XYZ file of N, CA and C in Angstrom:
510
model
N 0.846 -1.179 0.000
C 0.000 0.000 0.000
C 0.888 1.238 0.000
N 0.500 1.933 -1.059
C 1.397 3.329 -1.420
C 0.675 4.642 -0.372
N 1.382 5.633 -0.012
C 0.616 6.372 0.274
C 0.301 7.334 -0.688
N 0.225 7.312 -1.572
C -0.037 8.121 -3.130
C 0.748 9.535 -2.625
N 1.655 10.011 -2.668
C 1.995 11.323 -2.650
C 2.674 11.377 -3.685
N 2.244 12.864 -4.684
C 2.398 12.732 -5.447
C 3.587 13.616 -5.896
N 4.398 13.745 -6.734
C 5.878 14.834 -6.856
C 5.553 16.253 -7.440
N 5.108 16.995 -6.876
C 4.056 18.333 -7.614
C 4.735 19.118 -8.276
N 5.022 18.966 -9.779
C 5.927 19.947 -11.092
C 5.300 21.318 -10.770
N 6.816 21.851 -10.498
C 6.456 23.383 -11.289
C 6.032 23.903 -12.801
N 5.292 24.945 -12.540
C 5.289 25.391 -13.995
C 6.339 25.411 -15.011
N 6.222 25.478 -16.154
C 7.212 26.016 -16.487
C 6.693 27.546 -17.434
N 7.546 28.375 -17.138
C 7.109 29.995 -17.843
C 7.591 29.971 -19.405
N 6.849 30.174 -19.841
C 7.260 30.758 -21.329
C 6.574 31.895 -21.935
N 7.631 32.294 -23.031
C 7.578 33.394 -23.762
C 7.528 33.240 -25.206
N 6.490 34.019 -26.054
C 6.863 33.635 -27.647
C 7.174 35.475 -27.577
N 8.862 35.202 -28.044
C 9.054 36.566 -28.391
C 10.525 36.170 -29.483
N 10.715 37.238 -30.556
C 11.089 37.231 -31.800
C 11.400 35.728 -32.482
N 10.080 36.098 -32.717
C 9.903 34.679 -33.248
C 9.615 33.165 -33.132
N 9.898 32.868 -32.026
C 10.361 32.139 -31.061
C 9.714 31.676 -30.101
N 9.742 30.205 -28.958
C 8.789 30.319 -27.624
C 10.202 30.100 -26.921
N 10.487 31.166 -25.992
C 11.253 31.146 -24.994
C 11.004 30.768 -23.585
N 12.584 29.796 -23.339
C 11.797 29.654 -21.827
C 13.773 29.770 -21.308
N 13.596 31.195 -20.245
C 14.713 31.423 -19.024
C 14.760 30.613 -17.764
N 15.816 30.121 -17.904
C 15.840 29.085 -16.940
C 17.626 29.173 -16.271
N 17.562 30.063 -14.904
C 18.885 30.057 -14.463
C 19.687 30.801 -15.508
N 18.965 32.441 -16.039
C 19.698 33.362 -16.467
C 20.262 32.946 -17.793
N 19.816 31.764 -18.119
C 19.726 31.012 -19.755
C 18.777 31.091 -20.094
N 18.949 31.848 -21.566
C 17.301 31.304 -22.650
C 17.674 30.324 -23.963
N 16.360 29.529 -23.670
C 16.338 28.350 -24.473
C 15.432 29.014 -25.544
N 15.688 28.438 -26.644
C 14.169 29.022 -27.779
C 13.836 27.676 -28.600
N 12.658 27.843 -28.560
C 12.034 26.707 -29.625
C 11.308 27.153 -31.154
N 10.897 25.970 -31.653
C 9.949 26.830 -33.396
C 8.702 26.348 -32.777
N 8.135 25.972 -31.206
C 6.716 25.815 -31.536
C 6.194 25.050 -29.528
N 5.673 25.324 -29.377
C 4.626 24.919 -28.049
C 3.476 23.964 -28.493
N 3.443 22.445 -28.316
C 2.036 21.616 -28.631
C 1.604 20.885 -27.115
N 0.592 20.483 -27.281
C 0.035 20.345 -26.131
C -1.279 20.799 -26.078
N -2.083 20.173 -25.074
C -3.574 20.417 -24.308
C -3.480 21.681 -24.114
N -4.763 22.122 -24.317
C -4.781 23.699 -23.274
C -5.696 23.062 -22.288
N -5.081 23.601 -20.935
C -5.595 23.461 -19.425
C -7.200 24.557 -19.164
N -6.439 26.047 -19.680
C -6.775 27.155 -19.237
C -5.994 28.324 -19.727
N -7.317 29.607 -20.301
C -6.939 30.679 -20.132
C -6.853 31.874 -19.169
N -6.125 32.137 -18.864
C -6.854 32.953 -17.429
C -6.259 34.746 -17.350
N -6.414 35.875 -16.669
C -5.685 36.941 -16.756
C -5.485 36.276 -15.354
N -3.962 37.612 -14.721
C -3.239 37.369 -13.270
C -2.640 39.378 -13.635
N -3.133 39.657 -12.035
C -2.297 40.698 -11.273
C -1.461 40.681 -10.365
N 0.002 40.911 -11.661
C 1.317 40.847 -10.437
C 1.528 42.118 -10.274
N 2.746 42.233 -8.829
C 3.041 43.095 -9.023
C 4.734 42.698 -9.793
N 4.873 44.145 -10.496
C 6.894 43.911 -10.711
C 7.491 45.152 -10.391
N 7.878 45.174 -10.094
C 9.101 46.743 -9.488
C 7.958 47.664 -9.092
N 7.227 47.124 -7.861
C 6.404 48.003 -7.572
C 5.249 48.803 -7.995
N 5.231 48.160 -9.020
C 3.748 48.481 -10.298
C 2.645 47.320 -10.563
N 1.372 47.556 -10.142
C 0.267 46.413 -10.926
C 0.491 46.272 -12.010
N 0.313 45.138 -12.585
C 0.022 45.052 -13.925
C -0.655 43.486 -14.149
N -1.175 43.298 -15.327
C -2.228 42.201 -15.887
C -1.534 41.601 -16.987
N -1.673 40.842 -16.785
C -1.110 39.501 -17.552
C -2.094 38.574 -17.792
N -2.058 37.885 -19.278
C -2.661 36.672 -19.582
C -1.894 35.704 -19.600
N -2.499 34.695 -19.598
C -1.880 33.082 -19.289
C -2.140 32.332 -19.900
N -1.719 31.391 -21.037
C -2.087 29.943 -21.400
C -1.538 29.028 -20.894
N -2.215 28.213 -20.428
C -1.753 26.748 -19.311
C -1.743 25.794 -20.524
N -0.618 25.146 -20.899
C -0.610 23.883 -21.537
C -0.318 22.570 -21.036
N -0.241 21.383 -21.361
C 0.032 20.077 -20.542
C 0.767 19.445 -21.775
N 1.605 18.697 -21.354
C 2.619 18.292 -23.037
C 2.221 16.406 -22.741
N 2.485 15.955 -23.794
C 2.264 14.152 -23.249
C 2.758 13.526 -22.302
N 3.959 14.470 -21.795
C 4.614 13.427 -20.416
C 4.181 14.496 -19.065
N 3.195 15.749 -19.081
C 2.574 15.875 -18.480
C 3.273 17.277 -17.754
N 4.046 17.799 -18.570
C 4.400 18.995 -17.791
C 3.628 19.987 -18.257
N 3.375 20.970 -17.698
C 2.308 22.123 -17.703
C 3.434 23.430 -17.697
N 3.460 24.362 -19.024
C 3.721 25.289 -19.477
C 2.727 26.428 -19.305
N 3.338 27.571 -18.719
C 2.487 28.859 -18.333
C 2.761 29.842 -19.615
N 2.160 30.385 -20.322
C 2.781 31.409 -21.460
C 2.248 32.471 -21.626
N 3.195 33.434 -20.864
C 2.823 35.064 -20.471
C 2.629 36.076 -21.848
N 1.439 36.669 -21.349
C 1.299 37.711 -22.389
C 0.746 39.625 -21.647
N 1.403 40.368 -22.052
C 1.074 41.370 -21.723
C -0.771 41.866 -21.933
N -1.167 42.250 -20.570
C -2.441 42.051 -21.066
C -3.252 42.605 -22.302
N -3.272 43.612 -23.155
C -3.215 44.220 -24.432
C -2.454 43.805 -25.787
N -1.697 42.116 -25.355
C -0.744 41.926 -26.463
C -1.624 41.670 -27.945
N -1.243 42.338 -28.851
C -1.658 41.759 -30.201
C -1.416 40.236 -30.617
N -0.332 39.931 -29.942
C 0.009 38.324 -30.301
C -1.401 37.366 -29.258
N -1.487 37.867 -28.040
C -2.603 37.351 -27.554
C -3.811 37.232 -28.250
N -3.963 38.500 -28.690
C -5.458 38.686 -28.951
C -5.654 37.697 -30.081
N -4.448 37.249 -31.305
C -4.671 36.598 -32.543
C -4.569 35.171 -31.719
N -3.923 34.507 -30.826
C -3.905 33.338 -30.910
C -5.377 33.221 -29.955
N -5.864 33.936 -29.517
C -7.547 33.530 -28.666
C -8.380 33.786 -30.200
N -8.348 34.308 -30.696
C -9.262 34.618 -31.831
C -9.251 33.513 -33.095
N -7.942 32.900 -33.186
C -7.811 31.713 -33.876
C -8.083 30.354 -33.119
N -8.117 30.260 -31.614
C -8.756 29.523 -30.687
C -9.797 29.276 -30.773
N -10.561 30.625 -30.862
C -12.473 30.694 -30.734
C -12.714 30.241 -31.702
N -12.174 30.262 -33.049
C -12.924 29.720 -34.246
C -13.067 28.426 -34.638
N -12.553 27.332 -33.955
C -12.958 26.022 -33.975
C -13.699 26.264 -32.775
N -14.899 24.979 -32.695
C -15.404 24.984 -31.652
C -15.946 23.316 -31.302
N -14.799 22.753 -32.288
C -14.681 21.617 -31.681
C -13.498 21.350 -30.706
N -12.687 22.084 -30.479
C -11.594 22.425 -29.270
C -12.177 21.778 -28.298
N -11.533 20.464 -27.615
C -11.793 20.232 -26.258
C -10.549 20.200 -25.284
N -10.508 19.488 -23.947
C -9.304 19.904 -23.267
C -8.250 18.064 -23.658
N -8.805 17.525 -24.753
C -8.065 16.549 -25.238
C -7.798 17.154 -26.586
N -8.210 17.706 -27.512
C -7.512 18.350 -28.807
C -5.589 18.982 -28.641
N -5.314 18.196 -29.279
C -3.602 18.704 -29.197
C -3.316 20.265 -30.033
N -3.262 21.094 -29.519
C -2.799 22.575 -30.405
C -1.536 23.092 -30.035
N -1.116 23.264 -31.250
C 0.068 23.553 -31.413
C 0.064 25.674 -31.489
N 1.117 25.860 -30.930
C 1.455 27.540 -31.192
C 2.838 27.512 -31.517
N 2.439 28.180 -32.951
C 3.954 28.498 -33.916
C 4.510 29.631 -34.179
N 5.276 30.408 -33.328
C 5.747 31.699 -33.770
C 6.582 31.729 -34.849
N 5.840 32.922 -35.229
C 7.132 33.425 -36.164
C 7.188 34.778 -36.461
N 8.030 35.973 -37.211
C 8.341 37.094 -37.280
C 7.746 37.539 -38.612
N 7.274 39.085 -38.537
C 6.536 39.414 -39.759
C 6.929 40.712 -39.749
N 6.981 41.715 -40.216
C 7.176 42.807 -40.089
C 8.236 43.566 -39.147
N 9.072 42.559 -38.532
C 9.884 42.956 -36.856
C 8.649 42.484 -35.751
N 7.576 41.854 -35.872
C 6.361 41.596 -34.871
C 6.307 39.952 -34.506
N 6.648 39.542 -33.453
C 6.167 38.170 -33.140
C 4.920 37.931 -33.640
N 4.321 37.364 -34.606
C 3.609 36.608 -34.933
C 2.368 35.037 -34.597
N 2.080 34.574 -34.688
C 1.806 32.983 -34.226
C 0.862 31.923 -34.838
N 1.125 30.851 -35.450
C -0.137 30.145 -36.152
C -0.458 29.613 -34.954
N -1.778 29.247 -35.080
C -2.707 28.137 -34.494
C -2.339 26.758 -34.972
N -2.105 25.692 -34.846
C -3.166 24.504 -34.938
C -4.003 23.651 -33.911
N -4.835 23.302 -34.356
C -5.967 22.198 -33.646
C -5.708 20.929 -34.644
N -5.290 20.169 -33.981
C -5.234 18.712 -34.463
C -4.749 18.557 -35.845
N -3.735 19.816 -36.090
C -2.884 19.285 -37.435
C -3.563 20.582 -38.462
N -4.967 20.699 -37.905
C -5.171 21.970 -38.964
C -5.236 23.529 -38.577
N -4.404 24.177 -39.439
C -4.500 25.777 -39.368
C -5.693 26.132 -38.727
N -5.713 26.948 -38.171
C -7.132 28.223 -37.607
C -7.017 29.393 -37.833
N -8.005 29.743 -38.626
C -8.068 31.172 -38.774
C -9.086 32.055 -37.637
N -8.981 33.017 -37.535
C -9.546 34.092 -36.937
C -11.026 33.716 -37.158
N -11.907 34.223 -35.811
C -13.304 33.838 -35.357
C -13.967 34.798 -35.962
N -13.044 35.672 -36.343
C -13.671 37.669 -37.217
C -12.621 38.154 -37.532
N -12.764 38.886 -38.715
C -11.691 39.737 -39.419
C -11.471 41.079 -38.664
N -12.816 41.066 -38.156
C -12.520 43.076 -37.476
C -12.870 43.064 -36.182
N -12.495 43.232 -35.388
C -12.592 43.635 -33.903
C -13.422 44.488 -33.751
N -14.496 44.533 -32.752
C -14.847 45.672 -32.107
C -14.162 47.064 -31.947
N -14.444 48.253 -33.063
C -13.890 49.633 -33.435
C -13.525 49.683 -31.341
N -12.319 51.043 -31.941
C -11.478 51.551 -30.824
C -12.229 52.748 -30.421
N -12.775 53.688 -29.399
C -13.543 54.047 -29.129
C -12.211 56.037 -28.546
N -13.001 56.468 -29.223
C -11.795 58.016 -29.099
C -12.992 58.683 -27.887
N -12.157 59.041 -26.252
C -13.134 59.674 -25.624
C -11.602 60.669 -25.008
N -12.797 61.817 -24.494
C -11.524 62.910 -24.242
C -11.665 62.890 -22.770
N -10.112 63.119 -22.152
C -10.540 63.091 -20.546
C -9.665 65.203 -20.398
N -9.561 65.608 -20.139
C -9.593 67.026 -20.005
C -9.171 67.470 -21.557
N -7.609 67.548 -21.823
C -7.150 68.281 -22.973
C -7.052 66.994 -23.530
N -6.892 65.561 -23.576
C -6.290 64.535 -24.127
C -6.921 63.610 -24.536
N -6.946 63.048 -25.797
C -8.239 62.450 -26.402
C -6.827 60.988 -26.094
N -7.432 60.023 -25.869
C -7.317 58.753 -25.817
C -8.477 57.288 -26.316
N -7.452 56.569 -26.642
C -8.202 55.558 -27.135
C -8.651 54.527 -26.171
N -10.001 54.325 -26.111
C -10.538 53.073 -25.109
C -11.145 52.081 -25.759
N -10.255 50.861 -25.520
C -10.305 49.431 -25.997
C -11.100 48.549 -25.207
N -12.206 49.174 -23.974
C -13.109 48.549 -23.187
C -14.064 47.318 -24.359
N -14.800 47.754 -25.236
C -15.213 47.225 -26.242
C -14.717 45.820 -26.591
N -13.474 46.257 -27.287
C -12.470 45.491 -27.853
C -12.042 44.135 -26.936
N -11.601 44.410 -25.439
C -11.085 43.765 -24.657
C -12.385 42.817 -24.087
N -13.276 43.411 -24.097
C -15.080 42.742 -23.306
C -14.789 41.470 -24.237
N -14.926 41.642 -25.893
C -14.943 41.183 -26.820
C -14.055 39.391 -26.547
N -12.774 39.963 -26.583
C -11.855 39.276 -26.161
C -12.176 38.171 -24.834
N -12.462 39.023 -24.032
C -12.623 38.254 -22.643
C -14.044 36.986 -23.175
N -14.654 37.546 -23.871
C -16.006 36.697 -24.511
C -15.289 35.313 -24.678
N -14.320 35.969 -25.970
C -13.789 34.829 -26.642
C -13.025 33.589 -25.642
N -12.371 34.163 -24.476
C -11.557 33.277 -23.497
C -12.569 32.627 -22.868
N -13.756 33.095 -22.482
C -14.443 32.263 -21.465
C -15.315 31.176 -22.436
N -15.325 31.312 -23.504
C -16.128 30.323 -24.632
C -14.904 29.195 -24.924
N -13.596 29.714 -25.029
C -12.956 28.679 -25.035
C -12.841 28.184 -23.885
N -12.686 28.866 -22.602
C -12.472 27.735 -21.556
C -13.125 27.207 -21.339
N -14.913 26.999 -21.844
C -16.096 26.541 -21.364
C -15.781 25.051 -22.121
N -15.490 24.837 -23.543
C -14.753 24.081 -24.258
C -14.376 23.027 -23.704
N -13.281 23.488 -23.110
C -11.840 22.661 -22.324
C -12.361 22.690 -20.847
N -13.212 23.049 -20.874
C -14.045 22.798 -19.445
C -13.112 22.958 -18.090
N -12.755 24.651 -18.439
C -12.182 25.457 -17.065
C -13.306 26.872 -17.127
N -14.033 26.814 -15.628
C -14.903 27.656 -15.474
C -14.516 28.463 -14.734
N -13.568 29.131 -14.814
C -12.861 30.690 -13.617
C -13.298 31.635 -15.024
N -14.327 32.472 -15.289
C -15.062 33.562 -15.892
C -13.779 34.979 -16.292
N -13.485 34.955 -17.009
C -12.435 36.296 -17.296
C -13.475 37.442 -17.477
N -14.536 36.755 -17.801
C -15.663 38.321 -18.539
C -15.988 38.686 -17.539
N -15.990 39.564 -16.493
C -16.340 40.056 -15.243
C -17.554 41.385 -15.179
């Protein structure tokens, strides 16, 4: 009789930046051409770093021998927003579908394909919810409330999918 305790893996953090999925490990970066694996979960997180809030998104992956990859995105990233938007558009995605994320460089811009089970994904919509121009005294700024609601839609439809229910649309 075992007492089942089990050896609890850390995450591991990654990054898709120029080009690339990076992962720092002991002041070394490793780079790869691609991240495959389950998605666990999408989720946002408020850290702090040098004394500043800030929001971050997360994709939780699980690989076949079972390690679970965290992959940080600034919360406003354009690379985010395309790989949830090429997410949402299958909606046969479950939390057994293998998807792959493929960076690559376009313009000087990290980039990223989708796949679901070997096939490309395109985008759930060509146009985003318009950027919204409101003035706060002398300074007209752009508010992406719209845009981001939009987004958050798209994460909680996929996590409903893969059947993780923590709600991003708040």
């Amino acid at each position: 009789m075992g007492l089942g305790i089990e050896k609890k893996e850390k995450k591991v953090f990654l990054n898709l930046n120029n080009g690339k999925v990076e992962r720092t490990s002991n002041g070394r970066k490793e780079q790869f051409s691609y991240i495959e694996g389950n998605l666990l979960k999408i989720y946002d997180y408020e850290r702090t770093f040098n004394g500043q809030k800030s929001k971050y998104w997360y994709i939780d992956m699980i690989d076949e021998e079972g390690v679970v990859y965290a992959i940080g995105f600034g919360y406003e990233s354009g690379l985010f927003k395309t790989i949830v938007l090429s997410l949402a558009s299958d909606d046969t995605i479950t939390k057994d579908s293998v998807i792959r994320l493929e960076p690559y460089i376009k313009g000087g811009y990290t980039k990223a394909v989708v796949w679901n089970e070997g096939v490309k994904l395109d985008w759930v919509v060509r146009e985003m919810p318009p950027l919204k121009e409101i003035k706060i005294g002398n300074r007209i700024i752009k508010d992406d409330t719209e845009r981001m609601n939009f987004i958050c839609k798209c994460v909680d439809d996929i996590n409903g999918r893969i059947k993780y229910s923590n709600k991003v649309n708040k």
